[in-house]
CSV table of C-alpha atoms in Angstrom, one decimal:
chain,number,residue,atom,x,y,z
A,25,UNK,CA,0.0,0.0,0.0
A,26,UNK,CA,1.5,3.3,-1.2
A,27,UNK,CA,2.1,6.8,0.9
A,28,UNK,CA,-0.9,8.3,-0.8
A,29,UNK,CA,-3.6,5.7,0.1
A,30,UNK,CA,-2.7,5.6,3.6
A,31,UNK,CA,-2.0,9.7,3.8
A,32,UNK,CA,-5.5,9.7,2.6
A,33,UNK,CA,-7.3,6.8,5.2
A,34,UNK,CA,-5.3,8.9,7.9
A,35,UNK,CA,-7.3,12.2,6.9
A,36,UNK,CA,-10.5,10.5,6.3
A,37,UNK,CA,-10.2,9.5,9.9
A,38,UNK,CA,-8.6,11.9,11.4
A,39,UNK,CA,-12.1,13.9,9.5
A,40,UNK,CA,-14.7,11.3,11.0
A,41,UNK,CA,-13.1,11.8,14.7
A,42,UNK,CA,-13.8,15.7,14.4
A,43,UNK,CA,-16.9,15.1,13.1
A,44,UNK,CA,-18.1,12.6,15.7
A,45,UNK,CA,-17.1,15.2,18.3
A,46,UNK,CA,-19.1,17.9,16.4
A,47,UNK,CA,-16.3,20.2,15.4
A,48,UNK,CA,-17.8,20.7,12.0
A,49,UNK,CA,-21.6,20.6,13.4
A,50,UNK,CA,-20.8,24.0,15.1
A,51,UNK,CA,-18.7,25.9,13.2
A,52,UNK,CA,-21.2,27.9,11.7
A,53,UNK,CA,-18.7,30.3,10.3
A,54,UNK,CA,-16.2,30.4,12.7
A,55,UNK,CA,-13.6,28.3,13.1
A,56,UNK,CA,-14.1,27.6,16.8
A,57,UNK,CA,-14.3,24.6,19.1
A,58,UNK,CA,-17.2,24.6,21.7
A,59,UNK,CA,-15.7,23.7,25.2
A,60,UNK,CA,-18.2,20.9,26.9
A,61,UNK,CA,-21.6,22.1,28.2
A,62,UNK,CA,-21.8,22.4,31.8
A,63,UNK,CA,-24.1,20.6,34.0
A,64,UNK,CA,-27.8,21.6,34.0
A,65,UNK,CA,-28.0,21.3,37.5
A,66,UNK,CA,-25.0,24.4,37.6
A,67,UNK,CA,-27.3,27.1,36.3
A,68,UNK,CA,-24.4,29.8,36.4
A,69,UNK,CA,-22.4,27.3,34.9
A,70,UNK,CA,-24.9,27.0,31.9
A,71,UNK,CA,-25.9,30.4,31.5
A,72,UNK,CA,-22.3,31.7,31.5
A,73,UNK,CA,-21.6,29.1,28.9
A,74,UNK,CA,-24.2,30.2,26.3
A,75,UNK,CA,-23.6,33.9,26.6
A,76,UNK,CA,-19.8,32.8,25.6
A,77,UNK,CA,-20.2,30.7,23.3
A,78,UNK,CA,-22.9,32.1,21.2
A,79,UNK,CA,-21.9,35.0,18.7
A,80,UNK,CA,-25.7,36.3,18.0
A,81,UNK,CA,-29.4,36.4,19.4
A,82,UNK,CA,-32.3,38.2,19.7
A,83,UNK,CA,-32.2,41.6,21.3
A,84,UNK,CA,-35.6,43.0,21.9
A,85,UNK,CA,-37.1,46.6,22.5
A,86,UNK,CA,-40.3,48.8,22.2
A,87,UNK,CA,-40.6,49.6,19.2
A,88,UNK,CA,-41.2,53.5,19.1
A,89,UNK,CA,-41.8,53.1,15.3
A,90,UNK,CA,-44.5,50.3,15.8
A,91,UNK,CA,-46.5,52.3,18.6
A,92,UNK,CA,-44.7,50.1,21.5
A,93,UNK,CA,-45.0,46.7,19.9
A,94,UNK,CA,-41.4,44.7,21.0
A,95,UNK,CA,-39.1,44.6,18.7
A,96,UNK,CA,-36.6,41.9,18.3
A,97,UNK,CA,-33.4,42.5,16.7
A,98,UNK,CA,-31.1,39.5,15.3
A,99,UNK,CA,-27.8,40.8,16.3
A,100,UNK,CA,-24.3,39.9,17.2
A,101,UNK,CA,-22.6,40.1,20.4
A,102,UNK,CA,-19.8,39.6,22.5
A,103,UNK,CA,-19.7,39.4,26.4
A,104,UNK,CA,-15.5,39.3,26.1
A,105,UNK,CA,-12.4,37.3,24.7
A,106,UNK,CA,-13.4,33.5,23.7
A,107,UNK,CA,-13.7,31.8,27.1
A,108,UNK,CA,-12.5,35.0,29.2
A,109,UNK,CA,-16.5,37.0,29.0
A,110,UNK,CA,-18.0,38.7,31.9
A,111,UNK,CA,-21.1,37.7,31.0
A,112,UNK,CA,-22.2,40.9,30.3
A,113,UNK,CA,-23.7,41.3,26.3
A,114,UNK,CA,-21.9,44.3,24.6
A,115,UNK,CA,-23.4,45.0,21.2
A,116,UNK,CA,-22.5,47.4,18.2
A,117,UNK,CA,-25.6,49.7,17.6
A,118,UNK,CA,-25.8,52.5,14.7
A,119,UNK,CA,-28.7,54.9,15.5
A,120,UNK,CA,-29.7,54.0,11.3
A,121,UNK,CA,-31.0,50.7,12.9
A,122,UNK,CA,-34.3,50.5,15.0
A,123,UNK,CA,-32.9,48.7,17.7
A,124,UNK,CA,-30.7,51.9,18.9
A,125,UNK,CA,-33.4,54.3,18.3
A,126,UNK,CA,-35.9,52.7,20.4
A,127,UNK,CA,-33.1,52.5,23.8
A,128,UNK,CA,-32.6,56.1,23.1
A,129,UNK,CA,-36.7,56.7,24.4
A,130,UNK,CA,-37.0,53.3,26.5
A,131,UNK,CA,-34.0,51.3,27.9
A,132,UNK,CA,-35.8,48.3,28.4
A,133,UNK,CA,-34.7,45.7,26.3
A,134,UNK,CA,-34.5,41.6,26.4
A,135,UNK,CA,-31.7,39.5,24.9
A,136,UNK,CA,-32.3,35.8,24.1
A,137,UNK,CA,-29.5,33.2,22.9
A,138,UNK,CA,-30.1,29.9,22.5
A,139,UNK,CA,-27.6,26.1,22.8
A,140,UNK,CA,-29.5,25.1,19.4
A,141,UNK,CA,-27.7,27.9,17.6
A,142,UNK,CA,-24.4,25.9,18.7
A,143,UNK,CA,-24.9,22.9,17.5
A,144,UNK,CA,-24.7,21.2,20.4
A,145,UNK,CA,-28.7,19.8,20.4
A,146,UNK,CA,-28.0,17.0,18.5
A,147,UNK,CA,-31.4,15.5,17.3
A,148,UNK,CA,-33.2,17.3,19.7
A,149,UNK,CA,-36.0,20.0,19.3
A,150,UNK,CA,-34.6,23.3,19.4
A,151,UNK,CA,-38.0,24.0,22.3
A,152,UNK,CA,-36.3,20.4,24.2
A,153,UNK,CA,-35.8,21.5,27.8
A,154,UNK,CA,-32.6,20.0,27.8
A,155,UNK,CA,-31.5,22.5,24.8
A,156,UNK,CA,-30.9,25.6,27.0
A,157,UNK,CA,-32.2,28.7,26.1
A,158,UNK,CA,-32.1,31.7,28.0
A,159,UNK,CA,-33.4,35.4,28.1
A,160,UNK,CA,-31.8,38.6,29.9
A,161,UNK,CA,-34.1,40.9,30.8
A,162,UNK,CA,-32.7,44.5,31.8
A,163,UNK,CA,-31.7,48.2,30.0
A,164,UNK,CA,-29.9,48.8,27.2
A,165,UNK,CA,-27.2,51.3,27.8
A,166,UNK,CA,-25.1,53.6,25.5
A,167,UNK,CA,-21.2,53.5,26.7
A,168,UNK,CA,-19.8,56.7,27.0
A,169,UNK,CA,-17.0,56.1,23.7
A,170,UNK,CA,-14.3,57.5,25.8
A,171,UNK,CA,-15.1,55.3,28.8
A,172,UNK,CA,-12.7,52.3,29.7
A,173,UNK,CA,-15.8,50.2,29.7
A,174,UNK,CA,-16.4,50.9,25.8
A,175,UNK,CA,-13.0,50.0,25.3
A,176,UNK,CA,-13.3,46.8,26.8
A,177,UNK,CA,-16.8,46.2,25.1
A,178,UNK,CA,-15.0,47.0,21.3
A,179,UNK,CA,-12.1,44.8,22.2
A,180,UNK,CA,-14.9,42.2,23.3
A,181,UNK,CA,-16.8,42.9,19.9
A,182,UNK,CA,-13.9,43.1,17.5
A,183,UNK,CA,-12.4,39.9,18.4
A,184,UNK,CA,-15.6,38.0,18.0
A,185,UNK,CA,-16.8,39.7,15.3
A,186,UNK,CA,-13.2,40.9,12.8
A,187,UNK,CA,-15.9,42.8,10.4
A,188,UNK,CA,-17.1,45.1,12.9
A,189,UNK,CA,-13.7,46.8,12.8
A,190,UNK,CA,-14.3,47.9,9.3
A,191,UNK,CA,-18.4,49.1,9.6
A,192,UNK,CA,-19.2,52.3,7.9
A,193,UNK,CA,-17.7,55.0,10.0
A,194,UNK,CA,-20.6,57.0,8.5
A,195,UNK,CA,-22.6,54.9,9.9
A,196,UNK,CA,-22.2,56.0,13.8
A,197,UNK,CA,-21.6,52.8,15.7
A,198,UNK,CA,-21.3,52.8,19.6
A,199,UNK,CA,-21.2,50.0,22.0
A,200,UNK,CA,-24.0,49.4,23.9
A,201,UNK,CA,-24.2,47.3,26.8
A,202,UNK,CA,-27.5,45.2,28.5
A,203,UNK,CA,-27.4,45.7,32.0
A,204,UNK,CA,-28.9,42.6,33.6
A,205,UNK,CA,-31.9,43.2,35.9
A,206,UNK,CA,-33.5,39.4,35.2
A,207,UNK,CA,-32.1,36.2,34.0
A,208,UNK,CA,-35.3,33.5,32.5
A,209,UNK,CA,-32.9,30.0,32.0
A,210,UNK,CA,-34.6,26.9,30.7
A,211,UNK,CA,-31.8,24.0,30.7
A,212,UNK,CA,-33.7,20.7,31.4
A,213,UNK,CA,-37.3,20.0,32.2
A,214,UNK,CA,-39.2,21.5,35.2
A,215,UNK,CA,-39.4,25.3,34.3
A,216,UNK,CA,-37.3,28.0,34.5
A,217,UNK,CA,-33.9,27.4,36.8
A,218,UNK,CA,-33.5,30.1,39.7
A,219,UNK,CA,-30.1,32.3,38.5
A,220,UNK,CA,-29.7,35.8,40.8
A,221,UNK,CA,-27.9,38.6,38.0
A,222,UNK,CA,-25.1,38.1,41.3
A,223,UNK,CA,-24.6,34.6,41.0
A,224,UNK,CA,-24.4,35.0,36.8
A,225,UNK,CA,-21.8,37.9,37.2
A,226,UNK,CA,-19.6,36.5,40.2
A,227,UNK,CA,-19.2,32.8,38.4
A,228,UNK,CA,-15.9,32.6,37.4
A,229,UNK,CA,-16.0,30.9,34.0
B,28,UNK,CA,-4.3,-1.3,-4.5
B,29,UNK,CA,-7.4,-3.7,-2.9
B,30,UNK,CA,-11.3,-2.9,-2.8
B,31,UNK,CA,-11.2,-1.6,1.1
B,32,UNK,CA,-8.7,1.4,0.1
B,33,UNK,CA,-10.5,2.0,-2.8
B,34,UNK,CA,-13.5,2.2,-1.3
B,35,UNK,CA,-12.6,4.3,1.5
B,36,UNK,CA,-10.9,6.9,-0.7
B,37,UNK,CA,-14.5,7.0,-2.5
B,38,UNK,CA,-16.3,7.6,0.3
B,39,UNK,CA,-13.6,10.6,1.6
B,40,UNK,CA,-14.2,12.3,-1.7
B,41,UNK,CA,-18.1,12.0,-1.2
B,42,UNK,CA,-18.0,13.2,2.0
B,43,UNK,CA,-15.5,15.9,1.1
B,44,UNK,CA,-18.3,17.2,-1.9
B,45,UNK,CA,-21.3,16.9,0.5
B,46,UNK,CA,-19.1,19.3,3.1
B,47,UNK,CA,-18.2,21.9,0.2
B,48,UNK,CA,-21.7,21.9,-0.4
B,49,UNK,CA,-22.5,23.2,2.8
B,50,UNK,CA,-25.0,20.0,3.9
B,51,UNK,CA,-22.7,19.0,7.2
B,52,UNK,CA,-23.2,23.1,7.8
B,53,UNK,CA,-26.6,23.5,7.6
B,54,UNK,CA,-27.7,20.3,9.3
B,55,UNK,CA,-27.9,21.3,12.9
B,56,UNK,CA,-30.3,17.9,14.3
B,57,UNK,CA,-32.2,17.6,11.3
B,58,UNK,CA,-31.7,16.0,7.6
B,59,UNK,CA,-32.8,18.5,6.0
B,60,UNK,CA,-31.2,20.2,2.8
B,61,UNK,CA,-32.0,23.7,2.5
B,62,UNK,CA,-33.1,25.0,-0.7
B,63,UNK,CA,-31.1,27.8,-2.6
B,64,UNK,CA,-31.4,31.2,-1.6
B,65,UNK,CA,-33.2,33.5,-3.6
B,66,UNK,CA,-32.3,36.3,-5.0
B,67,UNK,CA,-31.5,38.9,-2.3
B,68,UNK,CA,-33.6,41.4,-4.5
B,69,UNK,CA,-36.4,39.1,-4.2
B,70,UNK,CA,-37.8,40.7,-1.2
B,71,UNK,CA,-41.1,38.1,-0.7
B,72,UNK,CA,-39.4,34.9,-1.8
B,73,UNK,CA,-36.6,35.9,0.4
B,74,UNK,CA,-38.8,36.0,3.6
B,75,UNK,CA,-41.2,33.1,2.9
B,76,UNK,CA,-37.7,31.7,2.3
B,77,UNK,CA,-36.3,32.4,5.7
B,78,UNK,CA,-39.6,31.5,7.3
B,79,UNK,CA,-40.5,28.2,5.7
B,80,UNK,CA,-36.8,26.7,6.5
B,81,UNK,CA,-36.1,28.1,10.1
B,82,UNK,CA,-37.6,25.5,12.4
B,83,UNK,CA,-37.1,28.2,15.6
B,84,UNK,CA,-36.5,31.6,16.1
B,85,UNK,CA,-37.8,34.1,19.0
B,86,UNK,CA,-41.8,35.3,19.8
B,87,UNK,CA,-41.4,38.2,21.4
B,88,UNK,CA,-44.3,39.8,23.9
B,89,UNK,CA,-44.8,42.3,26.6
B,90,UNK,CA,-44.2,40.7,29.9
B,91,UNK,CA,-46.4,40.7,32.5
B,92,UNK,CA,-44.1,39.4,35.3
B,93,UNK,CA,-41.1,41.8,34.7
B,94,UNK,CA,-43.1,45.5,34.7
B,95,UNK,CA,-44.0,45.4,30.3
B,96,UNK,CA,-40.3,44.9,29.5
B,97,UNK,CA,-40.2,43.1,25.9
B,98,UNK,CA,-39.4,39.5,26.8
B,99,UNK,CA,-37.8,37.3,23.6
B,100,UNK,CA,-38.1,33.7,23.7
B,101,UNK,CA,-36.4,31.4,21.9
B,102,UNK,CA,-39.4,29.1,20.3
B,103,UNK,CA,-39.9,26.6,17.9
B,104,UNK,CA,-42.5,27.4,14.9
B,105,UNK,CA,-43.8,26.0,11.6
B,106,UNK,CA,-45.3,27.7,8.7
B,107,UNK,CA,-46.4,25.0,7.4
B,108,UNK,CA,-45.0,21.7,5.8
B,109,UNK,CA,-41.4,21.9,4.5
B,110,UNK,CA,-41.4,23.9,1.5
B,111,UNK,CA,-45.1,24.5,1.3
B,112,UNK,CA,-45.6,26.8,4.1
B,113,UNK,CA,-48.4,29.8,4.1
B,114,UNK,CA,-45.5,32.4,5.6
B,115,UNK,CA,-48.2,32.9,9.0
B,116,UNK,CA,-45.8,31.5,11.9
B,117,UNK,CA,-47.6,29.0,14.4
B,118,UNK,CA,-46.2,28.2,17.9
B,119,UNK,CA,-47.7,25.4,20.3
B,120,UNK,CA,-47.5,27.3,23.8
B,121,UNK,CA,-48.1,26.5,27.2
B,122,UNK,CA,-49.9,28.9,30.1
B,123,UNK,CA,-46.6,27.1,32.0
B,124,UNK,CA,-44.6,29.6,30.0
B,125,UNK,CA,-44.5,33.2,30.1
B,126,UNK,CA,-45.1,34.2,26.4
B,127,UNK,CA,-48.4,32.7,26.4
B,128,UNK,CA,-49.5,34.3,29.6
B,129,UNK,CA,-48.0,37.7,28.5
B,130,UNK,CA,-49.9,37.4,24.9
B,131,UNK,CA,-53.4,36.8,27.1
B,132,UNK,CA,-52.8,40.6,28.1
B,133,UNK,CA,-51.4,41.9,25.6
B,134,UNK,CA,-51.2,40.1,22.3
B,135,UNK,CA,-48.7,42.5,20.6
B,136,UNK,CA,-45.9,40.7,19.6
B,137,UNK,CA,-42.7,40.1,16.9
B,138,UNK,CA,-41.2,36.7,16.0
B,139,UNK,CA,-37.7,37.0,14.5
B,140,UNK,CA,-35.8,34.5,12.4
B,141,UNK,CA,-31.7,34.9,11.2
B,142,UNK,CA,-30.2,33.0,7.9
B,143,UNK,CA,-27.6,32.9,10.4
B,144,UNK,CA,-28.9,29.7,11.9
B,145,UNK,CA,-29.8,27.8,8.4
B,146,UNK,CA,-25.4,27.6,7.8
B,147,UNK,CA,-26.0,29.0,4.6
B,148,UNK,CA,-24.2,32.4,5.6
B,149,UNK,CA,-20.6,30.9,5.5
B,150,UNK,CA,-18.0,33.0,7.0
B,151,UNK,CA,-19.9,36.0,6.6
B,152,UNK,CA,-20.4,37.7,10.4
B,153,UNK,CA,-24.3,37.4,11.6
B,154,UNK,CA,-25.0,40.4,11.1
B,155,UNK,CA,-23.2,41.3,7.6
B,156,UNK,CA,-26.5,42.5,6.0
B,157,UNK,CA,-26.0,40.0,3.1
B,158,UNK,CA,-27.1,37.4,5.8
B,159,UNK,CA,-30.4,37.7,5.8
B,160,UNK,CA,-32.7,38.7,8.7
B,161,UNK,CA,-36.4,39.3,9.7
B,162,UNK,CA,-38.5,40.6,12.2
B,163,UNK,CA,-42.6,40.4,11.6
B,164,UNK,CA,-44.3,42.2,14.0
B,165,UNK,CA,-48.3,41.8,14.7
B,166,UNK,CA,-50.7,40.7,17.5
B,167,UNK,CA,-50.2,36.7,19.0
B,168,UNK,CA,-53.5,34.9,18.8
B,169,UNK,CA,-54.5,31.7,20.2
B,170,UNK,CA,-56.3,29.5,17.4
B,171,UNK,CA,-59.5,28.4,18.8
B,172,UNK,CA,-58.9,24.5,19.2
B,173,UNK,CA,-61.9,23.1,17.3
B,174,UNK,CA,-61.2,25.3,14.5
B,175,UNK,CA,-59.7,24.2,11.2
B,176,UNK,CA,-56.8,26.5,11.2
B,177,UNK,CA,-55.8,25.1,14.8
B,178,UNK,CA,-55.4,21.4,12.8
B,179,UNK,CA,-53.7,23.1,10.1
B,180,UNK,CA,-51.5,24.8,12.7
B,181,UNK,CA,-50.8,21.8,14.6
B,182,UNK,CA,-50.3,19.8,11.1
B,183,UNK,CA,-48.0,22.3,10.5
B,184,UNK,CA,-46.0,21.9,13.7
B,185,UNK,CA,-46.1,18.2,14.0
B,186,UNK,CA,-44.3,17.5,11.0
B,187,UNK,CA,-41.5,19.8,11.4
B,188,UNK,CA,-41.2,19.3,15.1
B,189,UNK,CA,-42.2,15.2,15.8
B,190,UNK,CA,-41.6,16.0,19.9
B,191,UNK,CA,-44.3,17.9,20.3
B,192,UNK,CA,-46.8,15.7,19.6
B,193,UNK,CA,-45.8,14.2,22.4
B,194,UNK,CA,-45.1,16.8,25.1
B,195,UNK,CA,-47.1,16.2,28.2
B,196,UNK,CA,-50.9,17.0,27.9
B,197,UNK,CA,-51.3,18.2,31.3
B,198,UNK,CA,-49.7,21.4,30.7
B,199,UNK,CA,-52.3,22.4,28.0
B,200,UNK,CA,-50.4,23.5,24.8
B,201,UNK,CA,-52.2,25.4,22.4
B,202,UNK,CA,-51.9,26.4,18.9
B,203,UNK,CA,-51.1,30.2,18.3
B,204,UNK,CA,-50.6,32.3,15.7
B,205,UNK,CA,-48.8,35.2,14.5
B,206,UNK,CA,-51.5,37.7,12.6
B,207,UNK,CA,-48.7,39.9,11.1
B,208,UNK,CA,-49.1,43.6,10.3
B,209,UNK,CA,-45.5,45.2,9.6
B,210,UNK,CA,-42.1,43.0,8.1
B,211,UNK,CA,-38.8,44.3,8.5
B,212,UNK,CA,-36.4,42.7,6.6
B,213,UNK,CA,-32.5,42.8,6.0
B,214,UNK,CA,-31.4,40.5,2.9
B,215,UNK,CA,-28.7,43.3,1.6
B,216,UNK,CA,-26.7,46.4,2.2
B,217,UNK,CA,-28.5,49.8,2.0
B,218,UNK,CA,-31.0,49.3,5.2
B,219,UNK,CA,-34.8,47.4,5.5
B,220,UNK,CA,-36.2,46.4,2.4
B,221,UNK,CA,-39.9,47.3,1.2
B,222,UNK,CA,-42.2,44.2,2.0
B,223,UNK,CA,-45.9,44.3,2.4
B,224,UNK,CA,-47.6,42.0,4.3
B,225,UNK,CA,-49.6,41.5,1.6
B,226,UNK,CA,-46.9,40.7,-1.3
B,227,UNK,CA,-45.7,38.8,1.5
B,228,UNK,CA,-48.6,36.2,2.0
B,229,UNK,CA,-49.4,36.0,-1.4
B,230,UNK,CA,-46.2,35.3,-2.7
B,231,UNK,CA,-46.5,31.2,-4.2
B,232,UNK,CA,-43.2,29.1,-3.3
């Protein structure tokens, strides 16, 4: 059996072996690998996990436009480095999108981020229980630009998100950040898993 | 060289073809190959599009519990069967969850969907504008039971979501609807593009 034959059964395999682990299932774009989800029991644990993991969700507002209707948003985010977040959702708002211009009359605002979006739900329903979902209810905040808290929020952004960096200027991005008044997690069956906004924030990832 | 190598390079090259074509990306716990795009300047295929191939997305309502904040949930939907959907979204929803309680006070609501999680976006960030998004905004309606359009919802859901025939009767599900009155759509640079709800829902797939 020749070099090439065997190069190629080595690949193949090597290519099963990432597969069967899910690498590929949850690339999605990005060339990242998904640490292990945490215990469902370890709410803080879980919740941490999907806020660092995922790179978009759902933000929601009233809609001033639509006479108060909410408004969700698809929109990407980043709490912090990959594995290194805070937990706290920073987003990259432009005032030509709804989203912004509804915070600017009412701050309160929702953002929802499920497991299924990872990849990691296997055959499951993307409503299963046991794929976590969660929402975090609270206000959406405009970061003073010159602040050391919308640094760390565009250093969070831009290295999740490389196009970011390179937006429209014209456009008038600013980091915006949720400020987490209410955490709904749904991570097995048996309703909604008690989470304090402390016991998210101080959980050391 | 003998039948086994021969065979397994055939398979690698398979398997490499059905990965370049995107199907191990846009699998995600269903075996389900996702149609082509349309044409982004297709505004109505593009959104019957994004709504008859999501399987979730998140119904967002005015909550109750948390003082009228806009509450997202992440929610599983149908439109219909695969590739013959009517573009209304129908949810199966529970008292036992908060969505369902909010929309009995106050049935304003938006559902929003992202190409994002179909794995047809490639490498392109979530929110490059070229990955299509949507928000439809209306009022959330619970379908009379008895009614035909409640089997036709529940049709609808069963075959894209097989669980939830099952789910446990005691906590009363229900089949909902969205009645939508405003679409906001992003399939392409330049900001929302002009949909009615009307060129919407008529639109034939």
């Amino acid at each position: 059996m020749g070099i090439v034959p065997k190069l190629i059964r080595f690949f193949y395999v090597v290519h099963l072996v990432l597969l069967l682990i899910g690498v590929h299932g949850s690339v999605h774009g990005r060339l990242l690998s998904i640490p292990p989800k945490p215990d469902p029991a370890d709410a803080a644990a879980t919740a941490r996990w999907l806020v660092s993991q995922n790179i978009w969700g759902v933000l929601n507002t009233i809609s001033s436009d639509l006479g108060g209707a909410p408004f969700g948003n698809v929109l990407s985010f980043s709490d912090g480095l990959p594995n290194e977040g805070s937990g706290i959702p920073y987003f990259y708002l432009t005032p030509l999108d709804p989203t912004a211009r509804n915070a600017m009359k009412d701050q309160r605002a929702s953002f929802a981020v499920s497991e299924y979006s990872l990849g990691t739900c296997g055959k499951k329903d993307p409503e299963n229980p046991s794929c976590a979902k969660m929402t975090l209810t609270g206000k959406l905040k405009l970061l003073d630009t010159s602040s050391k808290e919308a640094e760390v929020a565009r250093s969070a952004l831009f290295s999740k998100h490389p196009e970011m960096e390179w937006w429209p200027p014209s456009h008038g991005f600013q980091a915006y950040k949720l400020e987490i008044e209410n955490i709904f997690l749904i991570d097995w069956f048996g309703g909604a898993r008690p989470l304090t906004v402390e016991q998210y924030l101080k959980y050391k990832m």
